C-alpha positions as MATLAB code, in Angstrom:
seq = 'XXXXXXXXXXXXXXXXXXXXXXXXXXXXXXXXXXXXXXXXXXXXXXXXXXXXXXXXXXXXXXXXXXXXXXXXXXXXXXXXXXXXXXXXXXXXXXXXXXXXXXXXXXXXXXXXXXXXXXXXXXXXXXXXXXXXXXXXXXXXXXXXXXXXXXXXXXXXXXXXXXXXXXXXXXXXXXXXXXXXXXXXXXXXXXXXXXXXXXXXXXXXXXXXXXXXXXXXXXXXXXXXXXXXXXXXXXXXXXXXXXXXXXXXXXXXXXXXXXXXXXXXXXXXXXXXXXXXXXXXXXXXXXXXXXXXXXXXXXXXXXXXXXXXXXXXXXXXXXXXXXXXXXXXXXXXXXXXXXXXXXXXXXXXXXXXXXXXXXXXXXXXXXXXXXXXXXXXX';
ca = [
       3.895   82.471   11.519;
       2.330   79.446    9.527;
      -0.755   79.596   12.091;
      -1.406   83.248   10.919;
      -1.093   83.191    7.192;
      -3.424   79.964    7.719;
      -5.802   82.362    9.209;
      -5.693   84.807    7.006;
      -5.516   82.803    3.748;
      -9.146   81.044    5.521;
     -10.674   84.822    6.104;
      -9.455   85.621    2.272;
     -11.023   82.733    0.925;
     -14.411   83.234    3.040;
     -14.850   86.710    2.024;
     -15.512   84.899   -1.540;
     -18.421   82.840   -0.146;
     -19.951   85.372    1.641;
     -22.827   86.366   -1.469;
     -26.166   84.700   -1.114;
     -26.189   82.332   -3.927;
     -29.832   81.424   -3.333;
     -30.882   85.235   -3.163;
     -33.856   86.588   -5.551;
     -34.054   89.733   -6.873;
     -36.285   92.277   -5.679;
     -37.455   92.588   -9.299;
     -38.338   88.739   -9.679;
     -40.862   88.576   -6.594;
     -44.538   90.419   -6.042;
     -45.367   90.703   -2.116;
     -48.961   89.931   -1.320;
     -50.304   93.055    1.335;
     -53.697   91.390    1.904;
     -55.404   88.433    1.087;
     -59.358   87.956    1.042;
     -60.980   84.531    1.417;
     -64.765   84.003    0.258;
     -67.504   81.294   -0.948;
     -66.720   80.437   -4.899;
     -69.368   80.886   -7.352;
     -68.129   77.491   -9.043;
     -65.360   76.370   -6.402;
     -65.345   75.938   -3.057;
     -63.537   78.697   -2.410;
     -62.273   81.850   -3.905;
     -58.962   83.796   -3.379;
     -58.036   87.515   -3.895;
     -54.970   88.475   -3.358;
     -53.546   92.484   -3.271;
     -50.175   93.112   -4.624;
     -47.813   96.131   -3.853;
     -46.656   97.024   -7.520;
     -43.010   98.101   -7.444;
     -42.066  100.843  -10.039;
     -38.521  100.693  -11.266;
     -36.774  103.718  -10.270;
     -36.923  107.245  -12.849;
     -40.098  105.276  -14.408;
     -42.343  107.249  -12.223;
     -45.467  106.348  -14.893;
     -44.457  102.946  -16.001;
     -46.672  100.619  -15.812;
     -45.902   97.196  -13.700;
     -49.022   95.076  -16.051;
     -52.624   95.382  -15.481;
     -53.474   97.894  -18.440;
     -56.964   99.857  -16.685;
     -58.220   96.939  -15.385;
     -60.608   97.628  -12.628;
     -58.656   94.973  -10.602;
     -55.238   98.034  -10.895;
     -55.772  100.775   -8.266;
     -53.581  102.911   -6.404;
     -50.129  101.501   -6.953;
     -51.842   97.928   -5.912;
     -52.833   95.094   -7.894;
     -55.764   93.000   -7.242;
     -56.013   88.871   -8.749;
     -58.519   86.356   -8.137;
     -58.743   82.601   -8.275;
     -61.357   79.962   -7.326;
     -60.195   76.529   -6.267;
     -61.417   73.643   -4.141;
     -58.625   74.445   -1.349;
     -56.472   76.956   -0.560;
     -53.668   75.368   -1.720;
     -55.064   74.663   -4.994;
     -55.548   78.273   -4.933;
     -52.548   79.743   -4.014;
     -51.122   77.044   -6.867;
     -52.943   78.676   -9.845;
     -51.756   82.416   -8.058;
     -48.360   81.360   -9.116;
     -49.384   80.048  -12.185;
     -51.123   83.600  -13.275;
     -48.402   86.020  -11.527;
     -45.274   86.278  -13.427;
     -43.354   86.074   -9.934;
     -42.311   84.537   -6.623;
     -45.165   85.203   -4.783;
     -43.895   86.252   -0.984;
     -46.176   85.698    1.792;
     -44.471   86.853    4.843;
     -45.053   90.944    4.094;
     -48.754   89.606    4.424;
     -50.702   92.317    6.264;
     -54.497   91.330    6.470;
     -56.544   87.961    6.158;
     -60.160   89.074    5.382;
     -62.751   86.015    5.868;
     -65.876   86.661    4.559;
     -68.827   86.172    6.988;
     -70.620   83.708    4.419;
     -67.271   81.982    4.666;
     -67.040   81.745    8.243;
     -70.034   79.408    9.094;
     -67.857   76.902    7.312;
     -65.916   76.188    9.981;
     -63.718   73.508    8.386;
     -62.791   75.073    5.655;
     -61.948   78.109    7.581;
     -59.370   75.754    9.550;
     -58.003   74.125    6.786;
     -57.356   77.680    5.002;
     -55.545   79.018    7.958;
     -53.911   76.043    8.867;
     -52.527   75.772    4.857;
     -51.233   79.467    4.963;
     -49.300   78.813    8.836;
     -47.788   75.367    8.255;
     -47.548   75.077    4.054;
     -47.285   78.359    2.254;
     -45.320   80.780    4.795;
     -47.558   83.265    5.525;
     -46.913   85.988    8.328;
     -48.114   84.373   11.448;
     -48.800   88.096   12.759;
     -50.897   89.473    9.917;
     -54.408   90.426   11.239;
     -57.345   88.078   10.846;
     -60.616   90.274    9.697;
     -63.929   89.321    9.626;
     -65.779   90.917    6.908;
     -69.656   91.650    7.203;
     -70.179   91.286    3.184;
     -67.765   89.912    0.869;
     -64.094   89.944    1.727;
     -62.955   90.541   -1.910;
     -65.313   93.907   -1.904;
     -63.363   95.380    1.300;
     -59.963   94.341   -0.517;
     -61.297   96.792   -3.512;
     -61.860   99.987   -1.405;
     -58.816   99.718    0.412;
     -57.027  102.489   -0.214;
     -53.632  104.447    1.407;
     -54.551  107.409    3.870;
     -52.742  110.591    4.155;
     -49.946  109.965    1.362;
     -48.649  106.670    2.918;
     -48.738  102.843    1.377;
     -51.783  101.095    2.038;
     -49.473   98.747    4.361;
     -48.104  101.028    6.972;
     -51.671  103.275    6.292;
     -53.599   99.932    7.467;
     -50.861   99.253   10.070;
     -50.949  102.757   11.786;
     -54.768  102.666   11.804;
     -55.249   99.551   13.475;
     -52.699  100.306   16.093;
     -54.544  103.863   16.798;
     -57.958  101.704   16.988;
     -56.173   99.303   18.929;
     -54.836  101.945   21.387;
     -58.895  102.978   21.453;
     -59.943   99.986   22.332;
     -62.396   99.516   19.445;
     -60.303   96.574   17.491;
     -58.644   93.838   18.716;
     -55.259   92.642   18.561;
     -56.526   89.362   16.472;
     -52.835   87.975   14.642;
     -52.969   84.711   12.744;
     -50.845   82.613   14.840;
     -53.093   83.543   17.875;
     -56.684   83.761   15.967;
     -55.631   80.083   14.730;
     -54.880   78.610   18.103;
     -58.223   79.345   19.180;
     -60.390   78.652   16.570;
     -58.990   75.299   16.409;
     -59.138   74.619   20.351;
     -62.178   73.141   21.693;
     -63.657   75.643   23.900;
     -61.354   78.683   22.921;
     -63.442   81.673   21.106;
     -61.067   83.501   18.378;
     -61.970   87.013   18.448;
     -61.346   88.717   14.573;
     -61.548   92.803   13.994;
     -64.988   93.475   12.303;
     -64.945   95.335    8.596;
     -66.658   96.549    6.145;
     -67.744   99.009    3.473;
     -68.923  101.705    4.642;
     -71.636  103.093    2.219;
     -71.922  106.702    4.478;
     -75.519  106.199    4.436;
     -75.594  106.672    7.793;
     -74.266  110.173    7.995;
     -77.498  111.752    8.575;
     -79.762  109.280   10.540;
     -76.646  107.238   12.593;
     -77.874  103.501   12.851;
     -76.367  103.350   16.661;
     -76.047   99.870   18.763;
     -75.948  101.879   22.217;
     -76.345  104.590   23.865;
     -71.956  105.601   23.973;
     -69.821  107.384   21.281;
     -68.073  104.015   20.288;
     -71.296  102.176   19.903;
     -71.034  100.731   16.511;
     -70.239   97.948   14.245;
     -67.951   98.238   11.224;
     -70.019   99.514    8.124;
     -72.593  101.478   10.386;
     -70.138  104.508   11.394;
     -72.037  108.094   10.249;
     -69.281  109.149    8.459;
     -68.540  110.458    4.769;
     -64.789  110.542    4.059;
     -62.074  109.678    1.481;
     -61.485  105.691    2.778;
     -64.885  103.444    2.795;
     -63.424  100.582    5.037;
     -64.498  100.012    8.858;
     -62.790   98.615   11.442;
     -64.631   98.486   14.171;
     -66.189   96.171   16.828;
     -65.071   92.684   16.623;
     -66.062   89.493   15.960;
     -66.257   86.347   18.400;
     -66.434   82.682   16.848;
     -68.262   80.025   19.329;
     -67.675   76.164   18.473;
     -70.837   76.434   16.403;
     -71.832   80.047   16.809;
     -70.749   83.590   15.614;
     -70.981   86.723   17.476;
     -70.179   90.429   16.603;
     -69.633   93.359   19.559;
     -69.910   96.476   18.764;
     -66.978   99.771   19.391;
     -67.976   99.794   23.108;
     -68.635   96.176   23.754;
     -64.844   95.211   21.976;
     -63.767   98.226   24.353;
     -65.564   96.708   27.698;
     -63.482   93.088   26.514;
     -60.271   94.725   25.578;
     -60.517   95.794   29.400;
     -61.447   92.752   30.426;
     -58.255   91.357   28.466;
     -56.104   94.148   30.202;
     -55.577   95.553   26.862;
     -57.413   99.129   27.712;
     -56.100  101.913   29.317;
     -58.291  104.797   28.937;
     -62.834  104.511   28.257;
     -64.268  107.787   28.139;
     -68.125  106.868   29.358;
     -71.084  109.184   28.469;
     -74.429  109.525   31.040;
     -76.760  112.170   30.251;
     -74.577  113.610   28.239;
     -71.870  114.315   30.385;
     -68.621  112.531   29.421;
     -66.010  111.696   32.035;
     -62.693  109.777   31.429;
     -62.293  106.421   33.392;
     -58.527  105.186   33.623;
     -57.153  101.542   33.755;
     -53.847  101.275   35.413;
     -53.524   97.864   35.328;
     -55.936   94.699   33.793;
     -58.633   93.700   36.189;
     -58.099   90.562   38.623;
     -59.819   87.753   37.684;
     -60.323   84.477   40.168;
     -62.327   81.802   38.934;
     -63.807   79.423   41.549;
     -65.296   76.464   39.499;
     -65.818   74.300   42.802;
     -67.137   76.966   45.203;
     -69.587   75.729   47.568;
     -72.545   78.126   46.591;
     -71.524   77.035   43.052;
     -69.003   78.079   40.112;
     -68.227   81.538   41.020;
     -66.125   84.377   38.349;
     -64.821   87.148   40.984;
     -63.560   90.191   38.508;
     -61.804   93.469   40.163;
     -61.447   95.792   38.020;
     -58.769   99.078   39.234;
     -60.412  102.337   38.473;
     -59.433  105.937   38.298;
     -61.676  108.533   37.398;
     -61.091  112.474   36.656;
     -63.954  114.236   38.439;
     -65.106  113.466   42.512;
     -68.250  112.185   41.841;
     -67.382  108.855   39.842;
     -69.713  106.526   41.445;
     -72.500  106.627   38.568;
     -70.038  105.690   35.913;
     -68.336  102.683   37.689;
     -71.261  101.919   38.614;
     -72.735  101.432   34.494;
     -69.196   99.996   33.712;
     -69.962   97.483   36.159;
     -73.315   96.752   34.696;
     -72.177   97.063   31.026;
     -69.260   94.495   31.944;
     -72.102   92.083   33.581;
     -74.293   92.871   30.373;
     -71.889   91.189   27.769;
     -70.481   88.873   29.929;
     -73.549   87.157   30.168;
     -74.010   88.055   26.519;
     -70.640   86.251   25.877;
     -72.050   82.977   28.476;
     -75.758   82.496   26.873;
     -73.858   81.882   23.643;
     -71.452   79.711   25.370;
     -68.212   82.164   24.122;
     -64.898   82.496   26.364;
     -62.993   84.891   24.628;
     -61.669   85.907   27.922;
     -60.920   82.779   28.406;
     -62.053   82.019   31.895;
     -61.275   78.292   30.996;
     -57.651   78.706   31.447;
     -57.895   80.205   35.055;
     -60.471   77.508   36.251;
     -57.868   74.933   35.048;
     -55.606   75.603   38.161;
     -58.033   73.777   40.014;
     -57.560   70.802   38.117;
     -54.794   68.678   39.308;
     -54.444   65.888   36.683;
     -56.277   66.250   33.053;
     -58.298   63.517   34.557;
     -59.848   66.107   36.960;
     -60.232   68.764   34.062;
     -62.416   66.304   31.794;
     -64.602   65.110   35.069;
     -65.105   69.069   36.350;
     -66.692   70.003   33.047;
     -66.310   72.973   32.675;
     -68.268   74.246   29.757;
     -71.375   73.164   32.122;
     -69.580   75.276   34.769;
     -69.366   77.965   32.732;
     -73.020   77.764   31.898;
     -74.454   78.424   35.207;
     -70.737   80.435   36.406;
     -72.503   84.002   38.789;
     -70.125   87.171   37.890;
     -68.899   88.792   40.961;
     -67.853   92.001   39.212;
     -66.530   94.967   41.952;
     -64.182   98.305   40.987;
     -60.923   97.650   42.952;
];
């Protein structure tokens, strides 16, 4: 009998402690949805940041601060800083928002393309916002053709939604195209900070619909552009499309159809509808392609690539036939500019036995002078 009032005098007493005594109110924090990195007109570096503004509820019109600045649009609020680091930054952020600035809702990371031939300071800034300041290892990493802070502005929500989930559902439709990448932080960082490892970013930009009557096209198929050159005139102004690749000391953009051809390549593609002579036919993936890389073959390094095929109509031959030579196009595209965002270094690694044997194969000179074997399976 003493065991069970014991019990139940220890279940009373927890039920007391069970409140989060280190909790913060919704009201005292601000939750950053994107955040824009470019080249500082005094600093090194300058940050924008784009707040969700959270109106208190029956206040439909109050106002959250911000007046008519131009920085206030759409429910959001946009603030700037310049520093000489990101953390020095992110430090005067707090001291200019009137909250507890929350990182891990973090949607986007825009780097400017100015800011991206600095390759350091790239590191250190994603490297700061992974292991110091929180941020949500899965937002996307964008690579902006302009400045960063201009795409931030003319970001606004589609169709009646919040610019988060409206930027979320959009980049998993483009995804699902093929046209984007799947580019998250944790993943992005990995690579760009491993020797011989190409991060691959989704391309933006403004769109300024100037090419709605005379379309400035990279190819000859419907997905054949890079963000900011889309013929299009419509509500939103932002691009995503194409992608961008980052070399040790080189940077690379692909176009709609070329981020397509490596999301295949990647196994991430499922559907490519292909255009020749203006006939369109729908080629299906039902699984990602086999790759075999043969670093030590006799007749020299050797990339063998099978990729499965189905098509809708009997006579398929001329369109697996151009995927094969559009794959071989940007492959060696992707090899002249020494770029492995396929990462064909991990599968010649197998043939390494000892890390020993990796350094002495040398691969990047492998790579160089690698043949593609490319067949439809």
């Amino acid at each position: 009998m003493r065991k069970w009032a014991a019990v139940l005098l220890m279940a009373a007493l927890a039920m007391q402690l069970t409140g989060c005594y280190d909790a913060v109110d919704l009201g005292d924090q601000i939750f950053a949805i994107n955040l824009a990195l470019d080249k500082g007109e005094t600093k090194a570096l300058r940050l924008t940041m784009q707040y969700t503004q959270i109106t208190p509820v029956g206040k439909e019109g109050a106002d959250s601060g911000g007046g008519n600045s131009d920085l206030k649009k759409d429910g959001y609020l946009i603030e700037q800083v310049e520093g000489d680091d990101l953390s020095a930054c992110l430090t005067l952020m707090r001291m200019v928002t009137p909250r507890k600035m929350d990182l891990m809702q973090l949607r986007g990371i825009f780097i400017s393309e100015t800011l991206a031939n600095s390759r350091v300071t790239v590191q250190e800034c994603l490297s700061a916002l992974l292991s110091t300041h929180n941020a949500r290892p899965t937002a996307t990493v964008f690579l902006t053709r302009g400045r960063a802070e201009d795409v931030l502005s003319a970001q606004v929500p589609l169709f009646g939604a919040r610019l988060s989930k409206s930027q979320s559902a959009q980049s998993s439709q483009l995804q699902e195209q093929g046209v984007i990448t799947a580019s998250p932080l944790n993943t992005f960082y990995y690579c760009f900070a491993t020797p011989g490892c190409s991060a691959v970013a989704v391309l933006t930009a403004v769109n300024g619909m100037q090419y709605i009557s005379a379309p400035s096209s990279q190819g000859t198929q419907a997905t054949s552009y890079l963000a900011g050159d889309v013929p299009r005139n419509t509500v939103g102004t932002t691009d995503y499309c194409g992608c961008a690749v980052f070399g040790d000391e080189d940077l690379m953009f692909l176009d709609g159809y070329e981020t397509q051809l490596l999301n295949l390549m990647l196994g991430k593609l499922r559907e490519l509808n292909m255009e020749i002579g203006g006939r369109t036919v729908s080629l299906y993936f039902p699984r990602a392609p086999r790759i075999k890389v043969k670093p030590l073959d006799p007749d020299g390094p050797r990339i063998a690539i099978r990729v499965p095929v189905l098509c809708d109509v009997p006579d398929a031959a001329p369109y697996t036939q151009r995927l094969i030579d559009d794959l071989a196009t940007l492959l060696l595209k992707l090899q002249q500019r020494k770029m492995d965002p396929v990462d064909f270094a991990q599968r010649a690694r197998v043939s390494a036995l000892t890390l020993e044997d990796w350094g002495a194969m040398d691969w990047p000179a492998l790579y160089a002078r690698a043949v593609f074997d490319i067949s439809i399976a």
